[in-house]
PDB file of C-alpha atoms in Angstrom:
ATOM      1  CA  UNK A   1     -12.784   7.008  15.826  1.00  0.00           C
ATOM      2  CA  UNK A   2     -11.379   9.723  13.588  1.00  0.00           C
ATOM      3  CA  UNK A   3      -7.844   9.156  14.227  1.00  0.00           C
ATOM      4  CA  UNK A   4      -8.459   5.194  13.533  1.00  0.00           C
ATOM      5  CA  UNK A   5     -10.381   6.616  10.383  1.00  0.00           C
ATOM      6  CA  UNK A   6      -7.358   8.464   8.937  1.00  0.00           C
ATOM      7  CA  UNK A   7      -5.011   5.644   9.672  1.00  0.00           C
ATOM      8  CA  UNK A   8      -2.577   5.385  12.541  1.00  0.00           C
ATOM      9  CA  UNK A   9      -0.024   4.371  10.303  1.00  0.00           C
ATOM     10  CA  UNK A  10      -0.466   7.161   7.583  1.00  0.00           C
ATOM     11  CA  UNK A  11      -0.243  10.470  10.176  1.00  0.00           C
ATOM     12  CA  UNK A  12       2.830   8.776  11.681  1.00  0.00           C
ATOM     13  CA  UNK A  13       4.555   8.071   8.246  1.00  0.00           C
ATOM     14  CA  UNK A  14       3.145  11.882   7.145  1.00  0.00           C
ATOM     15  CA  UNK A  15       4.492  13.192  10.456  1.00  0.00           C
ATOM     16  CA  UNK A  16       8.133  11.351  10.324  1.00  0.00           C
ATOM     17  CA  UNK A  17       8.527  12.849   6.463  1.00  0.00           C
ATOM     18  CA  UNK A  18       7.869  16.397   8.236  1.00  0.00           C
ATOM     19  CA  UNK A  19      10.090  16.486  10.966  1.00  0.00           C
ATOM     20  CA  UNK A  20      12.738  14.926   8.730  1.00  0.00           C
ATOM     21  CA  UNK A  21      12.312  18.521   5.949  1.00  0.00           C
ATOM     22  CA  UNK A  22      12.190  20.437   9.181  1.00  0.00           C
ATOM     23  CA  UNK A  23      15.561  19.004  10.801  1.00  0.00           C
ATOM     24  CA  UNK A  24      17.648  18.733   7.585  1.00  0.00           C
ATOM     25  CA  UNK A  25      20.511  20.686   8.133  1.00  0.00           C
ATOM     26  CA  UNK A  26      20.651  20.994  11.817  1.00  0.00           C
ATOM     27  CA  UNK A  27      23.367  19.493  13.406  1.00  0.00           C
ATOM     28  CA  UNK A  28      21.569  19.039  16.930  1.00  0.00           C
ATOM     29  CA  UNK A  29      17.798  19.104  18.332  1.00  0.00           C
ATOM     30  CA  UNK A  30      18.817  22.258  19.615  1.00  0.00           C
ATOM     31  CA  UNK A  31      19.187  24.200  16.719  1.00  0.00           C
ATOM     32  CA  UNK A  32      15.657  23.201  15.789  1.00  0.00           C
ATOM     33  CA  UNK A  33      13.222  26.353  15.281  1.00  0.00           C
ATOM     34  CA  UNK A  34      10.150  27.161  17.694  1.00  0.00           C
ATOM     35  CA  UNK A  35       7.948  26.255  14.717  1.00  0.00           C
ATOM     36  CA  UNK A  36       8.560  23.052  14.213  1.00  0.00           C
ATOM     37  CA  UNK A  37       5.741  21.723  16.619  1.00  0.00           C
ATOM     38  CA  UNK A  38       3.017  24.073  15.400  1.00  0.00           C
ATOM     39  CA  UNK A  39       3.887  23.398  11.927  1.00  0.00           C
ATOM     40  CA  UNK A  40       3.483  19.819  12.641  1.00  0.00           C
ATOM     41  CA  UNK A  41       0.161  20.072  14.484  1.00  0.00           C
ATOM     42  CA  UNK A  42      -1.476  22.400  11.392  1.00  0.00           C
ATOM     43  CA  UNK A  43      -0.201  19.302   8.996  1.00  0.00           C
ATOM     44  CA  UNK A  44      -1.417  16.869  10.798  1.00  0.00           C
ATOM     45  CA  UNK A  45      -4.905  18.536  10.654  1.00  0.00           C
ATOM     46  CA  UNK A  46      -4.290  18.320   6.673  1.00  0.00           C
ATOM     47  CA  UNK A  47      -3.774  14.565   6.807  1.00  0.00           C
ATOM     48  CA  UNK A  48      -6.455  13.664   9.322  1.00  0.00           C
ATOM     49  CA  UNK A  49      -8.591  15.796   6.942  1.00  0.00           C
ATOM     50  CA  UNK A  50      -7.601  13.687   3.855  1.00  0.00           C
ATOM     51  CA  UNK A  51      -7.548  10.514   4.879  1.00  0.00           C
ATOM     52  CA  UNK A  52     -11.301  10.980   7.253  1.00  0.00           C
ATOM     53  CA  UNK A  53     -12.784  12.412   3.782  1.00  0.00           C
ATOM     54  CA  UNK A  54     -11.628   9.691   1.971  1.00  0.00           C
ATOM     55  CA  UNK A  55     -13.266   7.103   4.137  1.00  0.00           C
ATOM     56  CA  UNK A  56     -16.177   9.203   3.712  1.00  0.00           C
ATOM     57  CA  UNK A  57     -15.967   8.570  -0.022  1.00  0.00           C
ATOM     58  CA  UNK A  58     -14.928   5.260  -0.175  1.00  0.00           C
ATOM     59  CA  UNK A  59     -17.640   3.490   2.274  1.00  0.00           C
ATOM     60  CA  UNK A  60     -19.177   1.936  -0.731  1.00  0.00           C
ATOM     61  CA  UNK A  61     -16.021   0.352  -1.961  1.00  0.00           C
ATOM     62  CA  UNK A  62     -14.818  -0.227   1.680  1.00  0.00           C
ATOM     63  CA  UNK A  63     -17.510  -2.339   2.392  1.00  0.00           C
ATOM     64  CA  UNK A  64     -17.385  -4.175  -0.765  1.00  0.00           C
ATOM     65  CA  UNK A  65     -13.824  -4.865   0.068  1.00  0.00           C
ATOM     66  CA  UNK A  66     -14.421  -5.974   3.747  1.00  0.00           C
ATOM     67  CA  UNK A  67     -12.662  -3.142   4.944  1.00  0.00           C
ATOM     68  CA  UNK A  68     -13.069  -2.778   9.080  1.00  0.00           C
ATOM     69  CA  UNK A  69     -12.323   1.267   9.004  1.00  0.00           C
ATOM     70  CA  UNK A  70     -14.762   2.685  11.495  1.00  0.00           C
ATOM     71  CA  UNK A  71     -16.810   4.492   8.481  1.00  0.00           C
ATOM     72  CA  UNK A  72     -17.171   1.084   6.493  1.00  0.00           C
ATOM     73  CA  UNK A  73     -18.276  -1.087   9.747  1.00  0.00           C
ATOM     74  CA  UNK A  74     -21.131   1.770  10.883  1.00  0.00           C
ATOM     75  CA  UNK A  75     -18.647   2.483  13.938  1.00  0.00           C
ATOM     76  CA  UNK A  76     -18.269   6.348  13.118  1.00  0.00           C
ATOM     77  CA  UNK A  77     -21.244   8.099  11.653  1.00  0.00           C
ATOM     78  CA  UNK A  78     -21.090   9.810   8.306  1.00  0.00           C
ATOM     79  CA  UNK A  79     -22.242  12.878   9.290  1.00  0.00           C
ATOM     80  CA  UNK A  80     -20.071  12.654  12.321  1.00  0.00           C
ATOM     81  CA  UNK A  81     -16.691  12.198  10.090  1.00  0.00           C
ATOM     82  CA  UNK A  82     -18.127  15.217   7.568  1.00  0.00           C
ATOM     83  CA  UNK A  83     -18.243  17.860  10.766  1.00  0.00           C
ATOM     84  CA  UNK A  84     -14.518  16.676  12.157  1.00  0.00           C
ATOM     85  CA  UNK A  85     -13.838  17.430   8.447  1.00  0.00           C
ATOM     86  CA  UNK A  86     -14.989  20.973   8.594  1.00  0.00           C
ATOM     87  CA  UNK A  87     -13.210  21.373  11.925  1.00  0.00           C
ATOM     88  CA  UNK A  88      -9.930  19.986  10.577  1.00  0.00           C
ATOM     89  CA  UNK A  89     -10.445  22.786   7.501  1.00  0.00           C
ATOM     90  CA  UNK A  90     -10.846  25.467  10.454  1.00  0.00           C
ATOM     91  CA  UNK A  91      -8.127  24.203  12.389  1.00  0.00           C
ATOM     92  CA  UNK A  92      -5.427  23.790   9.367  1.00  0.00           C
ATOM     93  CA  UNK A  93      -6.271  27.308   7.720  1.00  0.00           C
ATOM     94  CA  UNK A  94      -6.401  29.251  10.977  1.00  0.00           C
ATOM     95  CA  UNK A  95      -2.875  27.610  12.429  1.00  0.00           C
ATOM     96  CA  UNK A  96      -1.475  27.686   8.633  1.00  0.00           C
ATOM     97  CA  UNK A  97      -2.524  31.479   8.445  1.00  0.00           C
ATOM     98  CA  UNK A  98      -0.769  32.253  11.503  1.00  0.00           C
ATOM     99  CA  UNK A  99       2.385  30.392  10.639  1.00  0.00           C
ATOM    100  CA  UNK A 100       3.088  33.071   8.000  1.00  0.00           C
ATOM    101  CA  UNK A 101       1.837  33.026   4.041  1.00  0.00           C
ATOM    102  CA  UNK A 102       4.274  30.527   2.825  1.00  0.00           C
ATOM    103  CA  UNK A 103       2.871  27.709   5.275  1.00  0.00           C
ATOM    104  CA  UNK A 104      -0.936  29.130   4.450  1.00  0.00           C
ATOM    105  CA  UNK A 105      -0.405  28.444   0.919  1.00  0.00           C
ATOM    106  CA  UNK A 106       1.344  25.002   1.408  1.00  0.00           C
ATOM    107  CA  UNK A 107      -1.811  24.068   3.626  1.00  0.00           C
ATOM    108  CA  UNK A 108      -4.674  25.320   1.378  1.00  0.00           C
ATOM    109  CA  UNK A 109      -2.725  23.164  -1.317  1.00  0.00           C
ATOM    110  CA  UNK A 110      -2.641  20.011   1.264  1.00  0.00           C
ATOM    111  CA  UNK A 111      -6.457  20.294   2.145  1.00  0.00           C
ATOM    112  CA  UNK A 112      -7.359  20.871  -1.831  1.00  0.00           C
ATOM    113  CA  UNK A 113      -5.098  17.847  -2.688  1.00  0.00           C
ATOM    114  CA  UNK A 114      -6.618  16.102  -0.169  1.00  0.00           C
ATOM    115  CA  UNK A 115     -10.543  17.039  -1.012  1.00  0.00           C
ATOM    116  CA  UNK A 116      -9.537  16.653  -4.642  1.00  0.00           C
ATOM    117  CA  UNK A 117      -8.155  13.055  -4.017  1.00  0.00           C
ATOM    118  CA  UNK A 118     -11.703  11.861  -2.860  1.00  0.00           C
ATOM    119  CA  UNK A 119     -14.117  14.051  -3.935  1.00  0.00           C
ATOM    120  CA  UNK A 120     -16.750  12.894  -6.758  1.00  0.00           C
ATOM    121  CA  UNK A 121     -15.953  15.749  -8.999  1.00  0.00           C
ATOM    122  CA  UNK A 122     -12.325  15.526  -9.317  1.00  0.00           C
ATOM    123  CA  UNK A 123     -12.119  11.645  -7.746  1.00  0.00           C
ATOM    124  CA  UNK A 124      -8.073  11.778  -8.659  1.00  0.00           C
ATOM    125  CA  UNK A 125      -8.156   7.888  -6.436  1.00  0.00           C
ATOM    126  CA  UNK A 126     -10.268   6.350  -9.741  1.00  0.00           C
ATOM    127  CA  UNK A 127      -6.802   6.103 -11.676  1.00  0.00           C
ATOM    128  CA  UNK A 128      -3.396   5.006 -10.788  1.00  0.00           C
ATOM    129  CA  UNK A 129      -2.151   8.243 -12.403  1.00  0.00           C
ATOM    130  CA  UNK A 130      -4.484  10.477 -10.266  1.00  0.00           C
ATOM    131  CA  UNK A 131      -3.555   8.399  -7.329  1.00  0.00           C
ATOM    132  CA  UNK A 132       0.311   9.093  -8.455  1.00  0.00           C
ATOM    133  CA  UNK A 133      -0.514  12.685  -8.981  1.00  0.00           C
ATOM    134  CA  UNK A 134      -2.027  13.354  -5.602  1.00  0.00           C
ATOM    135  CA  UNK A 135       0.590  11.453  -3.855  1.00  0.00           C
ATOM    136  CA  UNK A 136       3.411  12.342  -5.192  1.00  0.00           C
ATOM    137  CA  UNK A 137       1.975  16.196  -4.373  1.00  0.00           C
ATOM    138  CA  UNK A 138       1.462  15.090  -0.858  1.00  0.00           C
ATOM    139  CA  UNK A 139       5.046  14.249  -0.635  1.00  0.00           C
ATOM    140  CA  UNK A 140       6.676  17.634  -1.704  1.00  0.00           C
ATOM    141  CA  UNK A 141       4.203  19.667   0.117  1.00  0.00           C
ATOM    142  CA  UNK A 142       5.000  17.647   3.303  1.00  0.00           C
ATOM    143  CA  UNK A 143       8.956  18.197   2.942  1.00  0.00           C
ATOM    144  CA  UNK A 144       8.307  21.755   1.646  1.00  0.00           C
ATOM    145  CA  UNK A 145       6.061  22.397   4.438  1.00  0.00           C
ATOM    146  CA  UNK A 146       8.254  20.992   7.562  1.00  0.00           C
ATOM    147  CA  UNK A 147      11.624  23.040   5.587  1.00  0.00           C
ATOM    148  CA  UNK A 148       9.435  25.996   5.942  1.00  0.00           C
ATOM    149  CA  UNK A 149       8.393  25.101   9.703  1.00  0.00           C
ATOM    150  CA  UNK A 150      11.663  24.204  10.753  1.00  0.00           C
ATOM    151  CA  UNK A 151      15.310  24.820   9.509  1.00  0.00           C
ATOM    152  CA  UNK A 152      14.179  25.963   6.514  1.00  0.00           C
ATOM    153  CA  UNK A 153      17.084  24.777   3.796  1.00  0.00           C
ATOM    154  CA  UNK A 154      17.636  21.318   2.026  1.00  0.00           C
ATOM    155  CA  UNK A 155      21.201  20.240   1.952  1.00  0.00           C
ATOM    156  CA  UNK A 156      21.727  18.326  -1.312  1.00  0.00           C
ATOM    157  CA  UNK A 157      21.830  14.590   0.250  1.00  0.00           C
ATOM    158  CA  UNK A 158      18.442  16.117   1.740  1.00  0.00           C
ATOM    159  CA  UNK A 159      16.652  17.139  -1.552  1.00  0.00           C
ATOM    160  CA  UNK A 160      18.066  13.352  -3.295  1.00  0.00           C
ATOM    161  CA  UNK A 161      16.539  11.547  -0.250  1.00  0.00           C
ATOM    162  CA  UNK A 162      13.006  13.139  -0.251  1.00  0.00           C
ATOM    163  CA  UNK A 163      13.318  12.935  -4.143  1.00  0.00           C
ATOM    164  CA  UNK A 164      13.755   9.192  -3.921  1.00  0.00           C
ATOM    165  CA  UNK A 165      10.819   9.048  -1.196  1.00  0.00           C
ATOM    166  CA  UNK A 166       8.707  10.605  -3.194  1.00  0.00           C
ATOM    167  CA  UNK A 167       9.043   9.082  -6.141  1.00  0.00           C
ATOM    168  CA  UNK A 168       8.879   5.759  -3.895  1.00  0.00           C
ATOM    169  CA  UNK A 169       5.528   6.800  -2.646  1.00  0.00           C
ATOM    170  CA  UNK A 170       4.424   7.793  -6.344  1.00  0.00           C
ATOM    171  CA  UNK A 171       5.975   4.710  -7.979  1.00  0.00           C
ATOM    172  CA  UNK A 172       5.492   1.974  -5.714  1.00  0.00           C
ATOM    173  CA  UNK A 173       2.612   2.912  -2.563  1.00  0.00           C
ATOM    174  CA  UNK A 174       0.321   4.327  -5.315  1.00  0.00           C
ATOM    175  CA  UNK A 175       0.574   1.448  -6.913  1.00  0.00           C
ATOM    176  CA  UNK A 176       0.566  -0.952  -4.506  1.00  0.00           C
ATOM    177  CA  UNK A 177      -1.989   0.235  -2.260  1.00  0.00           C
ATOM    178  CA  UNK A 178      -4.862  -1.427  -4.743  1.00  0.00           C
ATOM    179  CA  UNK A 179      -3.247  -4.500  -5.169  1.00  0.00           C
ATOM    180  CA  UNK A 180      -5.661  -6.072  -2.776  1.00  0.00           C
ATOM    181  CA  UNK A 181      -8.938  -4.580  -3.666  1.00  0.00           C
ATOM    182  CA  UNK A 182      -9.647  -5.048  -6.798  1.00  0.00           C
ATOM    183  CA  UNK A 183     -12.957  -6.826  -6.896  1.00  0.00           C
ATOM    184  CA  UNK A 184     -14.768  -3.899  -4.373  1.00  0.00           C
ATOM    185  CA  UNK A 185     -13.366  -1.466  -6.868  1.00  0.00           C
ATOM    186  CA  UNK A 186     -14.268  -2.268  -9.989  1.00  0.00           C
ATOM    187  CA  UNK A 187     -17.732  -2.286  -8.780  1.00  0.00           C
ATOM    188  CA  UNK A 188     -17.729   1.209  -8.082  1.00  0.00           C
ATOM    189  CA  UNK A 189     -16.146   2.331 -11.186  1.00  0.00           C
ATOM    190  CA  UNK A 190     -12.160   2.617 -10.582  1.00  0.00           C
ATOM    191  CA  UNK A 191      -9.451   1.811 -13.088  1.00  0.00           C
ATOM    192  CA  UNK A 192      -6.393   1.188 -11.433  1.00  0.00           C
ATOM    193  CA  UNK A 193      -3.463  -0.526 -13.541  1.00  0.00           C
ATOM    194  CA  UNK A 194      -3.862  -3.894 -11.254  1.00  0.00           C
ATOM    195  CA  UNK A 195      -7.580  -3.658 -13.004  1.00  0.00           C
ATOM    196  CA  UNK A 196      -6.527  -2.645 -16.328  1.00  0.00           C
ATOM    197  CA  UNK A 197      -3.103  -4.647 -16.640  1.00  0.00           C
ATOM    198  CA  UNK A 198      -3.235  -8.025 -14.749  1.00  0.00           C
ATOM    199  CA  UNK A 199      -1.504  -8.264 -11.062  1.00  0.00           C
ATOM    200  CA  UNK A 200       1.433  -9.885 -12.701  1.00  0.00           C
ATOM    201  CA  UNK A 201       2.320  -6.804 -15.098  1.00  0.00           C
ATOM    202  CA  UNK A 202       1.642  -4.579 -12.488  1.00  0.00           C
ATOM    203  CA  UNK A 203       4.476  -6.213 -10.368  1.00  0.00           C
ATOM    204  CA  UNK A 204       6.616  -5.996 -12.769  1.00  0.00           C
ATOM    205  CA  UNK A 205       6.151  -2.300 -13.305  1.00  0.00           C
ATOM    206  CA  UNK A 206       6.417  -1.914  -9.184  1.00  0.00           C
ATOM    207  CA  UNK A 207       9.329  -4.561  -9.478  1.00  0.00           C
ATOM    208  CA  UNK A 208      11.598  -1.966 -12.011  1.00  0.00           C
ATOM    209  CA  UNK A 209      10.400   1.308  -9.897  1.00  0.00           C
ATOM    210  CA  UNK A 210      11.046   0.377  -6.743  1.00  0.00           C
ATOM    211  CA  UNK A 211      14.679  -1.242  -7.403  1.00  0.00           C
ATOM    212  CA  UNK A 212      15.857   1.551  -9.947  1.00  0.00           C
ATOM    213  CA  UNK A 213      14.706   4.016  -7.057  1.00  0.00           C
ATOM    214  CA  UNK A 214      16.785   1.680  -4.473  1.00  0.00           C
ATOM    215  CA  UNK A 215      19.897   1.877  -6.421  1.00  0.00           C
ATOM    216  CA  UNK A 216      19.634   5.241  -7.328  1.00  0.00           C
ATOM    217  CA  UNK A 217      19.548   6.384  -4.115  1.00  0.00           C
ATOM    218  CA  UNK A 218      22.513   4.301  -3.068  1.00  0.00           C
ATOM    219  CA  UNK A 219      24.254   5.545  -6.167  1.00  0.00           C
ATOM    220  CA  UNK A 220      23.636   9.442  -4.987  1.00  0.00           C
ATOM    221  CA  UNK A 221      24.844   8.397  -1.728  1.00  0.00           C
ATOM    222  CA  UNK A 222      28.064   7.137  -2.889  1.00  0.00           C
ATOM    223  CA  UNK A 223      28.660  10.144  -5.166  1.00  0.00           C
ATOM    224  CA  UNK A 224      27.890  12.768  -2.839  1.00  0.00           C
ATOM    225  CA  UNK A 225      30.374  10.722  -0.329  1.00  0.00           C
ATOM    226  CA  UNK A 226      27.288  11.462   2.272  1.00  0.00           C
ATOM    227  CA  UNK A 227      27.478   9.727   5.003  1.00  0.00           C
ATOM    228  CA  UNK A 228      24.161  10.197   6.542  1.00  0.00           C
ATOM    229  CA  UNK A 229      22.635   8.818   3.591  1.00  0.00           C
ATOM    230  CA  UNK A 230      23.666   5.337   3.368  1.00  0.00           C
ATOM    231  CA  UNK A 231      22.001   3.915   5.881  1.00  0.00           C
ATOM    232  CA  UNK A 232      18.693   5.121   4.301  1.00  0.00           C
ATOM    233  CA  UNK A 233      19.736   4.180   0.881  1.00  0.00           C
ATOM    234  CA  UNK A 234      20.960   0.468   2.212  1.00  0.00           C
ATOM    235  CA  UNK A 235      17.006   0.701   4.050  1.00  0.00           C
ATOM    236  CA  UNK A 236      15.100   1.573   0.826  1.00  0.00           C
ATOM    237  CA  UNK A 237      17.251  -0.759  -1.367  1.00  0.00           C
ATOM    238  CA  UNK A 238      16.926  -3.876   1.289  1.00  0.00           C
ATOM    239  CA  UNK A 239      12.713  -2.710   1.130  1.00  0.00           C
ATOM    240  CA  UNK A 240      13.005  -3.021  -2.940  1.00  0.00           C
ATOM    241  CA  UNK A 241      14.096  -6.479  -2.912  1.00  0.00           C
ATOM    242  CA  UNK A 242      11.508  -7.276  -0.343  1.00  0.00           C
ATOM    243  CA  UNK A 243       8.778  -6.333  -1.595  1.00  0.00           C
ATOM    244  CA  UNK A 244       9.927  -7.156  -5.294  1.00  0.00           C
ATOM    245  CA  UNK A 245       9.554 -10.754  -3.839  1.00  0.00           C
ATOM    246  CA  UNK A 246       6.447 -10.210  -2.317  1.00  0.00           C
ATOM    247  CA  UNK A 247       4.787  -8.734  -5.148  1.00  0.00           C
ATOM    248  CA  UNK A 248       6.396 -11.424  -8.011  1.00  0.00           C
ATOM    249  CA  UNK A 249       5.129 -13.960  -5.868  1.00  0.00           C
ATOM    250  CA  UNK A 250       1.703 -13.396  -4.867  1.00  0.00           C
ATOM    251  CA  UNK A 251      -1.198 -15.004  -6.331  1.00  0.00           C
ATOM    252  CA  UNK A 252      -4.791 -13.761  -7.868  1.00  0.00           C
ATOM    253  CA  UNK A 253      -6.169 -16.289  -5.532  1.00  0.00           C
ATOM    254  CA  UNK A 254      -4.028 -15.539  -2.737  1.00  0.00           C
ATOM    255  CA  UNK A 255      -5.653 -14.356   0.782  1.00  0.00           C
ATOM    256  CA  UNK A 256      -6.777 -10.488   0.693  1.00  0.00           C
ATOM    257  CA  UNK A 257      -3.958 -10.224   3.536  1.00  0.00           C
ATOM    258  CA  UNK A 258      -1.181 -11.929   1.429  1.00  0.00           C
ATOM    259  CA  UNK A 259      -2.123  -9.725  -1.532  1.00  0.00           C
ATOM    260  CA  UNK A 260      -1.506  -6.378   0.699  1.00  0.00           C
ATOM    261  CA  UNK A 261       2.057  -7.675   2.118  1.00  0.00           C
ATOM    262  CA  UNK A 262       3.968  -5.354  -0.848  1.00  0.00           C
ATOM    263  CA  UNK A 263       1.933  -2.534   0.291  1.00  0.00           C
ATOM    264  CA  UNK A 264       3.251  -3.296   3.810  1.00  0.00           C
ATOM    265  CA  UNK A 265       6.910  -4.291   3.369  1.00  0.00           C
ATOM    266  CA  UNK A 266       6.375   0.038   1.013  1.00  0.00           C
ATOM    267  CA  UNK A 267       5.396   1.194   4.448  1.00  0.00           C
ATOM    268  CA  UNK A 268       7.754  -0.428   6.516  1.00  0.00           C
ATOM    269  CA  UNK A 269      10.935   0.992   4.369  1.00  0.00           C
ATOM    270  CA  UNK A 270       9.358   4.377   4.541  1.00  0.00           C
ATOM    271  CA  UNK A 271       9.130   4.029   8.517  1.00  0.00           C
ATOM    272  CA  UNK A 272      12.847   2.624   8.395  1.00  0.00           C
ATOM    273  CA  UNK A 273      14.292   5.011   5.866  1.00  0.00           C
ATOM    274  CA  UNK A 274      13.345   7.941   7.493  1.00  0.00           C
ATOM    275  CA  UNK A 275      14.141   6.692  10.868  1.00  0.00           C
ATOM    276  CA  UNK A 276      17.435   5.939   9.658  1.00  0.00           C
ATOM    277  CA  UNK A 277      17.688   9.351   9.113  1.00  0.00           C
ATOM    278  CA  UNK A 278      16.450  11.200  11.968  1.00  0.00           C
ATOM    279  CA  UNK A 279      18.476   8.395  14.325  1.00  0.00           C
ATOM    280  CA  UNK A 280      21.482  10.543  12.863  1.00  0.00           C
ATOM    281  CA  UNK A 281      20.602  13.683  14.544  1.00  0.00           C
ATOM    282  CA  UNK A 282      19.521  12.393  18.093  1.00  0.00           C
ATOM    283  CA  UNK A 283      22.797  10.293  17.621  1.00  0.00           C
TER     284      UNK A 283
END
């Protein structure tokens, strides 16, 4: 219950940005470091951690959003999720500590990112710009973390790829992931820009991100004359027009589901982006 707390779909995504840091640069799977695995487990703890806290948090405005996470629905005690949370701490810290200082630090920064995300005293989810803060520091302490666990340099198509992806999860997830929520959560106090702005302003705003992040990826992928980039670049471009669509299109009055789709179609060019890229190395 746990795992389905923190989102299947979230560890995986988390997981795939890690292994990509931690494989840039090699030129098989077997020049891949002994760390990599270990690395990954201590990070996942982080993420499990964040995302199980959060639904901790949020079971007021889960429920007032008909959420069915396992916290919301009465599946997984509270008090249940808060001890797996002080396990995951345990877990992260001991494995980060032993992974040398560098990947310490980078995992007592995930887990306070994480507890700061959710927490009523910093509560960086009741703004879009807290939201963008604490994603966009997930993202670079992911891809900073798996460098460190694995071959531990970005080659420059590298550092404009997880740039793009992290401005993509800044500019467009952080943005999008609210889209379909908004009644639960301004009962319980949040200001997102879908709240403040109007759903239609707000697409526009996602609309200009996530295509200027599209083409300037392609455009770095073209001027580098990197090869392994493209296909990633043609991914996250083909997901900008997507979910440009999706978002332009929806309605106030549309189905809760319906709403969501441009938070999906930001997902599903994440998945296929970074794929794309790790298909290059098996390949």
């Amino acid at each position: 219950m746990c795992a389905q707390e923190s989102r299947y779909a979230v560890q995986v995504i988390f997981l795939l940005r890690f292994t990509a840091a931690g494989t840039a640069g090699a030129t098989s799977h077997q020049a891949l470091t002994g760390t990599l695995v270990p690395g990954a487990a201590v990070w996942l703890c982080c993420i499990v951690f964040a995302y199980l806290y959060n639904g901790v948090s949020d079971i007021g405005e889960d429920r007032a959003n008909g959420s069915t996470r396992p916290i919301a629905r009465g599946a997984l005690p509270v008090r249940t999720a808060r001890r797996a949370c002080l396990l995951l701490v345990i877990l992260a810290v001991t494995g980060g500590a032993l992974l040398g200082p560098v990947m310490c630090t980078l995992t007592l920064c995930m887990l306070a990112l994480g507890y700061g995300y959710s927490a009523p005293a910093f509560a960086l989810k009741r703004t879009t710009p807290g939201a963008m803060f604490a994603v966009l520091g997930s993202g670079i302490l992911t891809y900073l973390a798996g460098a460190t666990s694995g071959a531990g340099h970005f080659p420059p198509a590298f550092v404009a790829f997880a740039l793009a992806m992290c401005l993509w999860m800044a500019l467009v997830g952080a943005v999008t992931k609210d889209s379909s929520d908004t009644e639960g959560d301004a009962r319980h106090g949040r200001r997102n820009w879908t709240l403040q702005w109007g759903s239609f302003r707000t697409a526009l705003l996602v609309t200009v991100c996530s295509l200027a992040i599209g083409v300037s990826l392609a455009v770095t992928a073209a001027l580098l004359s990197a090869s392994g980039l493209f296909a990633p670049a043609v991914t996250v471009l083909c997901g900008a027009f997507a979910l440009s669509a999706a978002a332009l299109t929806a309605r106030r009055d549309a189905s809760r589901g319906r709403r969501r789709l441009p938070y999906r179609i930001f997902m599903v060019t994440q998945y296929t982006a970074h794929l794309a890229l790790l298909a290059q190395l098996i390949i």
